[in-house]
Amino acid sequence: MKIVVLDGHVANPGDLSWDKLAALGELEVYPRTAPSEILARCAGAEVVFTNKVVLDAATISTLPALRFIGVLATGYNNVDVAAASRAGIVVCNVPAYSTDSVAQTVFSLLLEITGRVGEYSPEVRGGRWSSCADFSFTLGPITELAGLTMGIYGLGNIGRRVAAIAAAFGMKVVSPTSQAAGNLPNYVSKVTFEEFLGISDVISVNSPLTQDNHGIFNADTFARMRRGVVFINTARGPLVDEPALAAALASGQVGAAGLDVLGQEPPAADNPLLSAPNCYITPHIAWQSTAARRRLLDISAANLTAFVAGKPQNKVN
């Protein structure tokens, strides 16, 4: 069985092992694959794994040997699932492997914004504390999380983990979730979307991207938020109108933003958020902890093992 990994570098830049997949067939791992290289590399392959390489209907139709597509991620919008289904190809993803890592990144961004550790450390190393007339100095306000309201948009696995951590910090937690109030943890209050916008001191976006919520955070919704709100997005970039967020940061309507995702990745050099004030951006690393990537590879191998055994798991079609 020929197994091809089209873009394995980000998931495994060399610190982990592909052995579990290699044990299942003849494995070829490519660090990256350009669109023009897909067909040649996948020729004769029964199994193809992709992280972000697009497998559209036209590509799938030219790969008659293909029987299994494994997505090295939770999101699978880069695969034409309907076309795969028509061709009798099973598509499997890897759900929930990065829950703890993404939730941790939410608070890494939030704590950097509120505690300013990254600003203080170089000042101390530069001698400012050594030459200080007092036992301490300040670069500006430090914000305590206890007592603030954390609004969570998207209360799935990651959103619930964020809620639990926020509650442990002593924050009030609200969410405009579609889930029944009785099914929520006792530290989460269900609110309307309008209430969520108006009462949240911090907003954490943890929702999948759908046709209905594309660009839901825009000039109108930013204007309806509490002035000075901290806005965190570790979900999907297209949920946010980026010029509108940049304008809201410039005006102070949004006090600070912590972003791990953007609408285009890598971003264009002229993306307005790259020069926006009080905007902290990481390069889509929330899922990248070593533990999360190891789970990703292990579950991917388990998905293929289950498929070979005739009992597919984590199917999305």
mmCIF file of C-alpha atoms in Angstrom:
data_model
loop_
_atom_site.group_PDB
_atom_site.id
_atom_site.type_symbol
_atom_site.label_atom_id
_atom_site.label_comp_id
_atom_site.label_asym_id
_atom_site.label_seq_id
_atom_site.Cartn_x
_atom_site.Cartn_y
_atom_site.Cartn_z
ATOM 1 C CA MET A 1 0.000 0.000 0.000
ATOM 2 C CA LYS A 2 1.498 3.315 -1.098
ATOM 3 C CA ILE A 3 1.068 6.071 1.515
ATOM 4 C CA VAL A 4 1.931 9.678 0.664
ATOM 5 C CA VAL A 5 2.210 12.602 3.090
ATOM 6 C CA LEU A 6 2.037 15.784 1.010
ATOM 7 C CA ASP A 7 3.029 18.429 3.566
ATOM 8 C CA GLY A 8 4.547 16.866 6.648
ATOM 9 C CA HIS A 9 7.073 19.509 7.695
ATOM 10 C CA VAL A 10 4.932 21.659 9.978
ATOM 11 C CA ALA A 11 3.434 18.676 11.807
ATOM 12 C CA ASN A 12 6.781 16.935 12.059
ATOM 13 C CA PRO A 13 9.854 19.041 11.237
ATOM 14 C CA GLY A 14 12.060 16.144 12.321
ATOM 15 C CA ASP A 15 11.617 15.850 16.072
ATOM 16 C CA LEU A 16 8.944 13.134 15.888
ATOM 17 C CA SER A 17 8.654 9.805 14.088
ATOM 18 C CA TRP A 18 6.606 8.638 11.105
ATOM 19 C CA ASP A 19 7.252 4.990 12.067
ATOM 20 C CA LYS A 20 3.631 4.152 12.886
ATOM 21 C CA LEU A 21 2.549 5.157 9.396
ATOM 22 C CA ALA A 22 5.588 3.544 7.798
ATOM 23 C CA ALA A 23 4.619 0.242 9.413
ATOM 24 C CA LEU A 24 1.361 0.267 7.443
ATOM 25 C CA GLY A 25 2.786 0.501 3.930
ATOM 26 C CA GLU A 26 5.280 2.089 1.582
ATOM 27 C CA LEU A 27 5.547 5.617 3.009
ATOM 28 C CA GLU A 28 6.691 8.730 1.149
ATOM 29 C CA VAL A 29 6.821 11.947 3.188
ATOM 30 C CA TYR A 30 7.233 15.315 1.473
ATOM 31 C CA PRO A 31 7.867 18.420 3.588
ATOM 32 C CA ARG A 32 5.825 20.579 1.191
ATOM 33 C CA THR A 33 3.976 20.016 -2.086
ATOM 34 C CA ALA A 34 3.133 22.645 -4.688
ATOM 35 C CA PRO A 35 -0.167 22.284 -6.577
ATOM 36 C CA SER A 36 1.746 21.322 -9.718
ATOM 37 C CA GLU A 37 3.420 18.434 -7.877
ATOM 38 C CA ILE A 38 0.343 16.755 -6.398
ATOM 39 C CA LEU A 39 -0.583 14.421 -9.236
ATOM 40 C CA ALA A 40 2.920 13.048 -9.791
ATOM 41 C CA ARG A 41 3.496 12.454 -6.089
ATOM 42 C CA CYS A 42 0.107 10.834 -5.515
ATOM 43 C CA ALA A 43 0.149 8.639 -8.624
ATOM 44 C CA GLY A 44 -0.693 5.080 -7.596
ATOM 45 C CA ALA A 45 -1.207 6.012 -3.962
ATOM 46 C CA GLU A 46 -4.055 4.354 -2.097
ATOM 47 C CA VAL A 47 -3.567 6.649 0.901
ATOM 48 C CA VAL A 48 -2.823 10.364 0.938
ATOM 49 C CA PHE A 49 -2.350 12.560 3.998
ATOM 50 C CA THR A 50 -2.637 16.325 3.709
ATOM 51 C CA ASN A 51 -2.481 19.153 6.197
ATOM 52 C CA LYS A 52 -3.147 22.221 4.041
ATOM 53 C CA VAL A 53 -2.526 21.008 0.476
ATOM 54 C CA VAL A 54 -5.822 21.297 -1.414
ATOM 55 C CA LEU A 55 -7.376 18.109 -2.799
ATOM 56 C CA ASP A 56 -10.205 19.394 -4.965
ATOM 57 C CA ALA A 57 -12.652 17.507 -7.168
ATOM 58 C CA ALA A 58 -10.454 17.760 -10.252
ATOM 59 C CA THR A 59 -7.446 16.365 -8.408
ATOM 60 C CA ILE A 60 -9.408 13.565 -6.776
ATOM 61 C CA SER A 61 -10.861 12.513 -10.143
ATOM 62 C CA THR A 62 -7.362 11.909 -11.529
ATOM 63 C CA LEU A 63 -6.301 9.559 -8.714
ATOM 64 C CA PRO A 64 -8.155 6.288 -9.390
ATOM 65 C CA ALA A 65 -6.135 4.258 -6.882
ATOM 66 C CA LEU A 66 -6.958 6.567 -3.988
ATOM 67 C CA ARG A 67 -9.096 5.025 -1.245
ATOM 68 C CA PHE A 68 -8.278 7.030 1.891
ATOM 69 C CA ILE A 69 -7.555 10.707 2.576
ATOM 70 C CA GLY A 70 -6.211 11.540 6.005
ATOM 71 C CA VAL A 71 -6.279 15.167 7.105
ATOM 72 C CA LEU A 72 -3.411 16.034 9.458
ATOM 73 C CA ALA A 73 -5.629 18.550 11.217
ATOM 74 C CA THR A 74 -9.123 18.978 12.600
ATOM 75 C CA GLY A 75 -10.384 21.294 9.852
ATOM 76 C CA TYR A 76 -10.859 19.645 6.457
ATOM 77 C CA ASN A 77 -12.050 22.461 4.200
ATOM 78 C CA ASN A 78 -9.023 21.837 1.951
ATOM 79 C CA VAL A 79 -10.568 18.525 0.813
ATOM 80 C CA ASP A 80 -13.600 18.296 -1.464
ATOM 81 C CA VAL A 81 -15.389 15.818 0.761
ATOM 82 C CA ALA A 82 -18.376 15.471 -1.568
ATOM 83 C CA ALA A 83 -16.114 14.564 -4.486
ATOM 84 C CA ALA A 84 -14.277 12.062 -2.305
ATOM 85 C CA SER A 85 -17.582 10.470 -1.285
ATOM 86 C CA ARG A 86 -18.672 10.139 -4.908
ATOM 87 C CA ALA A 87 -15.395 8.361 -5.642
ATOM 88 C CA GLY A 88 -15.806 6.006 -2.686
ATOM 89 C CA ILE A 89 -12.889 7.567 -0.797
ATOM 90 C CA VAL A 90 -12.987 7.690 2.996
ATOM 91 C CA VAL A 91 -11.895 11.026 4.509
ATOM 92 C CA CYS A 92 -10.777 11.139 8.150
ATOM 93 C CA ASN A 93 -9.596 14.032 10.293
ATOM 94 C CA VAL A 94 -8.020 14.309 13.743
ATOM 95 C CA PRO A 95 -10.433 15.942 16.190
ATOM 96 C CA ALA A 96 -9.561 17.369 19.608
ATOM 97 C CA TYR A 97 -5.822 16.595 19.507
ATOM 98 C CA SER A 98 -4.839 20.216 20.238
ATOM 99 C CA THR A 99 -7.487 21.256 22.771
ATOM 100 C CA ASP A 100 -5.119 21.858 25.686
ATOM 101 C CA SER A 101 -2.452 23.482 23.528
ATOM 102 C CA VAL A 102 -4.863 25.948 21.923
ATOM 103 C CA ALA A 103 -6.441 26.835 25.263
ATOM 104 C CA GLN A 104 -2.950 27.414 26.652
ATOM 105 C CA THR A 105 -2.188 29.776 23.767
ATOM 106 C CA VAL A 106 -5.362 31.761 24.479
ATOM 107 C CA PHE A 107 -3.986 32.515 27.908
ATOM 108 C CA SER A 108 -0.420 33.008 26.688
ATOM 109 C CA LEU A 109 -1.738 35.850 24.531
ATOM 110 C CA LEU A 110 -4.051 37.163 27.230
ATOM 111 C CA LEU A 111 -1.396 37.113 29.943
ATOM 112 C CA GLU A 112 1.107 38.868 27.685
ATOM 113 C CA ILE A 113 -1.445 41.610 27.050
ATOM 114 C CA THR A 114 -2.521 41.989 30.671
ATOM 115 C CA GLY A 115 0.790 41.250 32.450
ATOM 116 C CA ARG A 116 3.249 42.769 29.932
ATOM 117 C CA VAL A 117 6.021 40.278 30.750
ATOM 118 C CA GLY A 118 7.481 40.589 27.260
ATOM 119 C CA GLU A 119 7.821 44.351 27.703
ATOM 120 C CA TYR A 120 9.395 44.255 31.155
ATOM 121 C CA SER A 121 12.071 41.614 30.546
ATOM 122 C CA PRO A 122 14.148 43.568 27.964
ATOM 123 C CA GLU A 123 13.841 46.749 30.061
ATOM 124 C CA VAL A 124 15.293 44.906 33.063
ATOM 125 C CA ARG A 125 18.066 43.359 30.972
ATOM 126 C CA GLY A 126 18.813 46.804 29.571
ATOM 127 C CA GLY A 127 19.575 48.124 33.051
ATOM 128 C CA ARG A 128 16.429 50.087 33.820
ATOM 129 C CA TRP A 129 15.772 48.260 37.101
ATOM 130 C CA SER A 130 19.411 48.437 38.144
ATOM 131 C CA SER A 131 19.350 52.222 37.747
ATOM 132 C CA CYS A 132 15.885 52.644 39.255
ATOM 133 C CA ALA A 133 15.459 54.932 42.284
ATOM 134 C CA ASP A 134 12.709 52.665 43.636
ATOM 135 C CA PHE A 135 12.416 48.917 44.277
ATOM 136 C CA SER A 136 10.014 48.664 41.317
ATOM 137 C CA PHE A 137 8.995 50.558 38.202
ATOM 138 C CA THR A 138 6.022 50.466 35.859
ATOM 139 C CA LEU A 139 5.579 50.559 32.087
ATOM 140 C CA GLY A 140 1.843 50.973 32.378
ATOM 141 C CA PRO A 141 -1.212 49.354 33.932
ATOM 142 C CA ILE A 142 -1.177 45.637 34.744
ATOM 143 C CA THR A 143 -4.638 44.101 34.564
ATOM 144 C CA GLU A 144 -5.910 41.505 37.013
ATOM 145 C CA LEU A 145 -8.106 38.841 35.409
ATOM 146 C CA ALA A 146 -10.108 37.945 38.513
ATOM 147 C CA GLY A 147 -13.534 39.552 38.357
ATOM 148 C CA LEU A 148 -13.400 40.303 34.635
ATOM 149 C CA THR A 149 -15.924 38.785 32.243
ATOM 150 C CA MET A 150 -14.620 36.327 29.655
ATOM 151 C CA GLY A 151 -16.934 35.954 26.673
ATOM 152 C CA ILE A 152 -16.360 32.795 24.636
ATOM 153 C CA TYR A 153 -17.579 32.537 21.048
ATOM 154 C CA GLY A 154 -17.589 28.834 20.225
ATOM 155 C CA LEU A 155 -18.132 26.503 23.164
ATOM 156 C CA GLY A 156 -16.834 23.229 21.750
ATOM 157 C CA ASN A 157 -13.920 21.253 23.186
ATOM 158 C CA ILE A 158 -11.505 24.173 23.088
ATOM 159 C CA GLY A 159 -14.066 26.751 24.202
ATOM 160 C CA ARG A 160 -14.980 24.642 27.223
ATOM 161 C CA ARG A 161 -11.339 24.251 28.151
ATOM 162 C CA VAL A 162 -10.850 28.014 27.883
ATOM 163 C CA ALA A 163 -13.924 28.481 30.077
ATOM 164 C CA ALA A 164 -12.535 26.185 32.762
ATOM 165 C CA ILE A 165 -9.204 28.018 32.842
ATOM 166 C CA ALA A 166 -10.929 31.409 32.901
ATOM 167 C CA ALA A 167 -13.052 30.281 35.830
ATOM 168 C CA ALA A 168 -9.903 29.113 37.644
ATOM 169 C CA PHE A 169 -8.540 32.658 37.249
ATOM 170 C CA GLY A 170 -11.692 33.947 38.939
ATOM 171 C CA MET A 171 -13.244 35.311 35.762
ATOM 172 C CA LYS A 172 -16.966 35.335 35.037
ATOM 173 C CA VAL A 173 -17.630 33.280 31.913
ATOM 174 C CA VAL A 174 -20.413 33.913 29.396
ATOM 175 C CA SER A 175 -21.134 32.489 25.966
ATOM 176 C CA PRO A 176 -23.759 33.010 23.237
ATOM 177 C CA THR A 177 -23.805 29.250 22.712
ATOM 178 C CA SER A 178 -26.593 27.336 21.002
ATOM 179 C CA GLN A 179 -26.267 24.620 23.646
ATOM 180 C CA ALA A 180 -28.992 24.331 26.266
ATOM 181 C CA ALA A 181 -28.200 26.203 29.459
ATOM 182 C CA GLY A 182 -28.752 23.030 31.457
ATOM 183 C CA ASN A 183 -25.933 21.294 29.581
ATOM 184 C CA LEU A 184 -23.341 23.939 30.420
ATOM 185 C CA PRO A 185 -20.810 23.802 33.270
ATOM 186 C CA ASN A 186 -22.060 25.727 36.293
ATOM 187 C CA TYR A 187 -19.403 28.398 35.754
ATOM 188 C CA VAL A 188 -20.672 29.297 32.260
ATOM 189 C CA SER A 189 -23.691 31.572 31.776
ATOM 190 C CA LYS A 190 -25.592 31.448 28.499
ATOM 191 C CA VAL A 191 -26.264 34.916 27.040
ATOM 192 C CA THR A 192 -27.492 36.367 23.775
ATOM 193 C CA PHE A 193 -24.960 37.444 21.170
ATOM 194 C CA GLU A 194 -25.827 41.076 21.848
ATOM 195 C CA GLU A 195 -25.271 40.603 25.600
ATOM 196 C CA PHE A 196 -22.001 38.781 24.888
ATOM 197 C CA LEU A 197 -20.720 41.758 22.882
ATOM 198 C CA GLY A 198 -21.760 44.301 25.488
ATOM 199 C CA ILE A 199 -20.596 42.726 28.753
ATOM 200 C CA SER A 200 -17.349 40.934 27.868
ATOM 201 C CA ASP A 201 -14.069 42.432 29.060
ATOM 202 C CA VAL A 202 -12.234 39.726 27.137
ATOM 203 C CA ILE A 203 -13.532 37.883 24.063
ATOM 204 C CA SER A 204 -12.037 34.552 23.056
ATOM 205 C CA VAL A 205 -12.970 33.243 19.608
ATOM 206 C CA ASN A 206 -12.934 29.436 19.491
ATOM 207 C CA SER A 207 -15.496 28.691 16.794
ATOM 208 C CA PRO A 208 -15.251 26.790 13.527
ATOM 209 C CA LEU A 209 -15.624 28.869 10.378
ATOM 210 C CA THR A 210 -18.979 28.481 8.633
ATOM 211 C CA GLN A 211 -20.859 30.303 5.883
ATOM 212 C CA ASP A 212 -22.981 31.941 8.571
ATOM 213 C CA ASN A 213 -20.177 33.413 10.690
ATOM 214 C CA HIS A 214 -17.667 34.476 8.045
ATOM 215 C CA GLY A 215 -16.581 38.015 9.036
ATOM 216 C CA ILE A 216 -18.875 38.068 12.083
ATOM 217 C CA PHE A 217 -16.377 40.231 13.947
ATOM 218 C CA ASN A 218 -16.536 43.424 11.917
ATOM 219 C CA ALA A 219 -16.902 47.192 12.282
ATOM 220 C CA ASP A 220 -20.474 46.819 13.525
ATOM 221 C CA THR A 221 -19.767 44.152 16.143
ATOM 222 C CA PHE A 222 -16.552 45.833 17.337
ATOM 223 C CA ALA A 223 -18.540 49.052 17.855
ATOM 224 C CA ARG A 224 -21.037 47.163 20.038
ATOM 225 C CA MET A 225 -18.329 45.751 22.303
ATOM 226 C CA ARG A 226 -17.282 47.286 25.599
ATOM 227 C CA ARG A 227 -14.671 49.969 24.909
ATOM 228 C CA GLY A 228 -11.170 48.675 25.608
ATOM 229 C CA VAL A 229 -12.124 45.009 25.194
ATOM 230 C CA VAL A 230 -9.329 42.470 24.741
ATOM 231 C CA PHE A 231 -10.001 40.386 21.634
ATOM 232 C CA ILE A 232 -8.364 36.950 21.250
ATOM 233 C CA ASN A 233 -8.684 34.795 18.133
ATOM 234 C CA THR A 234 -7.080 31.343 17.991
ATOM 235 C CA ALA A 235 -9.784 29.840 15.739
ATOM 236 C CA ARG A 236 -9.954 30.931 12.094
ATOM 237 C CA GLY A 237 -8.786 34.200 10.534
ATOM 238 C CA PRO A 238 -11.788 34.747 8.215
ATOM 239 C CA LEU A 239 -14.072 35.095 11.234
ATOM 240 C CA VAL A 240 -12.607 38.598 11.523
ATOM 241 C CA ASP A 241 -12.769 41.630 9.224
ATOM 242 C CA GLU A 242 -9.094 42.556 9.571
ATOM 243 C CA PRO A 243 -9.234 46.207 8.404
ATOM 244 C CA ALA A 244 -12.124 46.740 10.842
ATOM 245 C CA LEU A 245 -10.129 45.241 13.709
ATOM 246 C CA ALA A 246 -7.106 47.380 12.822
ATOM 247 C CA ALA A 247 -9.323 50.485 12.863
ATOM 248 C CA ALA A 248 -10.854 49.469 16.199
ATOM 249 C CA LEU A 249 -7.378 49.030 17.679
ATOM 250 C CA ALA A 250 -6.279 52.412 16.351
ATOM 251 C CA SER A 251 -9.289 54.117 17.922
ATOM 252 C CA GLY A 252 -8.996 52.283 21.232
ATOM 253 C CA GLN A 253 -12.428 50.700 20.887
ATOM 254 C CA VAL A 254 -10.556 47.397 21.057
ATOM 255 C CA GLY A 255 -7.890 47.807 23.706
ATOM 256 C CA ALA A 256 -5.690 44.965 22.499
ATOM 257 C CA ALA A 257 -5.842 41.921 20.272
ATOM 258 C CA GLY A 258 -4.080 38.578 20.530
ATOM 259 C CA LEU A 259 -4.196 36.650 17.254
ATOM 260 C CA ASP A 260 -2.818 33.259 16.300
ATOM 261 C CA VAL A 261 -4.648 33.136 12.959
ATOM 262 C CA LEU A 262 -5.141 35.512 10.039
ATOM 263 C CA GLY A 263 -7.327 35.476 6.955
ATOM 264 C CA GLN A 264 -4.344 34.777 4.695
ATOM 265 C CA GLU A 265 -1.489 32.641 5.957
ATOM 266 C CA PRO A 266 1.303 33.604 5.596
ATOM 267 C CA PRO A 267 -0.050 37.174 5.670
ATOM 268 C CA ALA A 268 0.577 39.754 2.999
ATOM 269 C CA ALA A 269 3.234 42.283 4.000
ATOM 270 C CA ASP A 270 0.625 45.049 3.920
ATOM 271 C CA ASN A 271 -1.866 43.336 6.235
ATOM 272 C CA PRO A 272 -3.104 46.236 8.413
ATOM 273 C CA LEU A 273 -2.879 44.170 11.592
ATOM 274 C CA LEU A 274 0.895 43.847 11.270
ATOM 275 C CA SER A 275 1.237 47.539 12.067
ATOM 276 C CA ALA A 276 -1.831 48.008 14.281
ATOM 277 C CA PRO A 277 -1.218 49.212 17.851
ATOM 278 C CA ASN A 278 -1.543 46.765 20.741
ATOM 279 C CA CYS A 279 -1.820 43.817 18.384
ATOM 280 C CA TYR A 280 0.023 40.654 19.394
ATOM 281 C CA ILE A 281 0.320 38.072 16.624
ATOM 282 C CA THR A 282 1.731 34.549 16.655
ATOM 283 C CA PRO A 283 2.122 32.511 13.419
ATOM 284 C CA HIS A 284 -0.634 29.885 13.827
ATOM 285 C CA ILE A 285 1.295 28.013 16.520
ATOM 286 C CA ALA A 286 -1.490 27.236 19.019
ATOM 287 C CA TRP A 287 -1.721 23.623 17.840
ATOM 288 C CA GLN A 288 2.029 23.129 17.631
ATOM 289 C CA SER A 289 3.087 21.857 21.045
ATOM 290 C CA THR A 290 5.184 18.706 20.880
ATOM 291 C CA ALA A 291 2.527 16.775 22.785
ATOM 292 C CA ALA A 292 -0.236 17.900 20.421
ATOM 293 C CA ARG A 293 1.775 17.070 17.293
ATOM 294 C CA ARG A 294 2.605 13.632 18.697
ATOM 295 C CA ARG A 295 -1.111 13.024 19.297
ATOM 296 C CA LEU A 296 -1.801 14.220 15.749
ATOM 297 C CA LEU A 297 0.569 11.653 14.229
ATOM 298 C CA ASP A 298 -0.587 8.858 16.550
ATOM 299 C CA ILE A 299 -4.273 9.435 15.802
ATOM 300 C CA SER A 300 -3.564 9.722 12.078
ATOM 301 C CA ALA A 301 -1.873 6.328 12.125
ATOM 302 C CA ALA A 302 -4.743 4.923 14.186
ATOM 303 C CA ASN A 303 -7.229 6.299 11.636
ATOM 304 C CA LEU A 304 -5.461 4.456 8.835
ATOM 305 C CA THR A 305 -5.163 1.282 10.915
ATOM 306 C CA ALA A 306 -8.899 1.368 11.587
ATOM 307 C CA PHE A 307 -9.629 1.927 7.893
ATOM 308 C CA VAL A 308 -7.482 -1.042 6.863
ATOM 309 C CA ALA A 309 -9.346 -3.152 9.429
ATOM 310 C CA GLY A 310 -12.642 -2.142 7.836
ATOM 311 C CA LYS A 311 -13.756 -0.020 10.793
ATOM 312 C CA PRO A 312 -12.980 3.604 9.885
ATOM 313 C CA GLN A 313 -12.878 6.136 12.710
ATOM 314 C CA ASN A 314 -13.090 9.922 12.669
ATOM 315 C CA LYS A 315 -14.787 9.853 9.277
ATOM 316 C CA VAL A 316 -16.050 13.200 8.002
ATOM 317 C CA ASN A 317 -17.920 11.797 4.986
#
